[in-house]
Amino acid sequence: MDPGIGTRHDKQRAKLERTLLTKGWVRAVAALRLVQEFEEGRVRKDGETPRFHHQVSIARLVYTLTPHLEHPEPTITAAILHDVLE
């Protein structure tokens, strides 16, 4: 049975936060929590997917590139915050 996008999103967000905390990347965690609070209760156009899921997905993708990044924490922080002004 499919647990639903909301449940999958919550698990992915929690895993990302734990990963960032393990690295000691407190600015990225602060950005994650800020955007999560800002986007609370909002959904994407499909009416089901949390809007914050996009930022989590992008941050997870960027995290896979960390071995190749000169400044990984600021890069991931920017990925998390990239839609804040919209």
XYZ file of C-alpha atoms in Angstrom:
86
model
C 0.000 0.000 0.000
C 1.264 3.465 -0.936
C 1.726 5.543 2.229
C 0.947 8.758 0.328
C 3.033 11.707 -0.719
C 2.656 13.472 2.627
C 4.129 10.550 4.545
C 6.963 10.072 2.051
C 7.697 13.802 2.188
C 7.862 13.770 5.996
C 10.302 10.855 5.942
C 12.503 12.480 3.294
C 12.521 15.808 5.139
C 13.422 14.134 8.443
C 16.218 12.140 6.804
C 17.610 15.278 5.158
C 17.523 17.156 8.472
C 19.326 14.307 10.285
C 21.956 14.200 7.546
C 22.547 17.940 7.743
C 22.760 17.812 11.547
C 25.243 14.942 11.363
C 27.451 17.109 9.141
C 27.102 20.007 11.603
C 25.514 22.211 8.941
C 23.398 24.339 11.259
C 22.722 27.088 8.701
C 21.268 24.582 6.259
C 19.124 23.099 9.046
C 17.944 26.586 10.033
C 17.010 27.267 6.396
C 15.163 23.939 6.196
C 13.165 24.729 9.326
C 12.439 28.290 8.175
C 11.064 27.195 4.817
C 9.134 24.346 6.421
C 7.429 26.807 8.753
C 6.790 29.265 5.915
C 5.273 26.596 3.643
C 3.262 24.838 6.383
C -0.146 23.749 5.092
C 0.491 24.829 1.504
C 0.228 22.319 -1.321
C 1.332 22.238 -4.942
C -1.085 22.555 -7.867
C -1.993 18.860 -7.650
C -3.704 19.620 -4.324
C -1.855 16.850 -2.521
C 1.915 17.361 -2.608
C 3.278 19.710 0.071
C 4.878 22.793 -1.509
C 7.913 22.249 0.675
C 8.516 18.887 -1.036
C 10.147 20.668 -3.974
C 12.812 22.308 -1.791
C 13.495 19.032 0.011
C 13.884 17.224 -3.313
C 16.276 19.836 -4.690
C 18.345 19.864 -1.485
C 18.584 16.063 -1.559
C 19.749 16.200 -5.161
C 22.359 18.861 -4.399
C 23.547 16.810 -1.409
C 24.536 14.008 -3.788
C 26.968 16.490 -5.363
C 28.722 17.433 -2.099
C 31.947 15.545 -2.920
C 32.329 17.882 -5.903
C 31.336 21.152 -4.232
C 33.810 23.641 -2.829
C 31.239 25.046 -0.366
C 28.588 22.374 0.166
C 26.669 23.848 3.109
C 26.031 27.267 1.523
C 25.087 25.538 -1.726
C 22.537 23.299 -0.016
C 21.256 26.264 1.995
C 20.704 28.180 -1.253
C 18.899 25.173 -2.731
C 16.555 25.091 0.264
C 15.874 28.836 0.107
C 15.672 29.193 -3.679
C 11.855 29.633 -3.828
C 11.349 31.760 -0.720
C 10.786 34.989 -2.646
C 8.121 33.415 -4.838
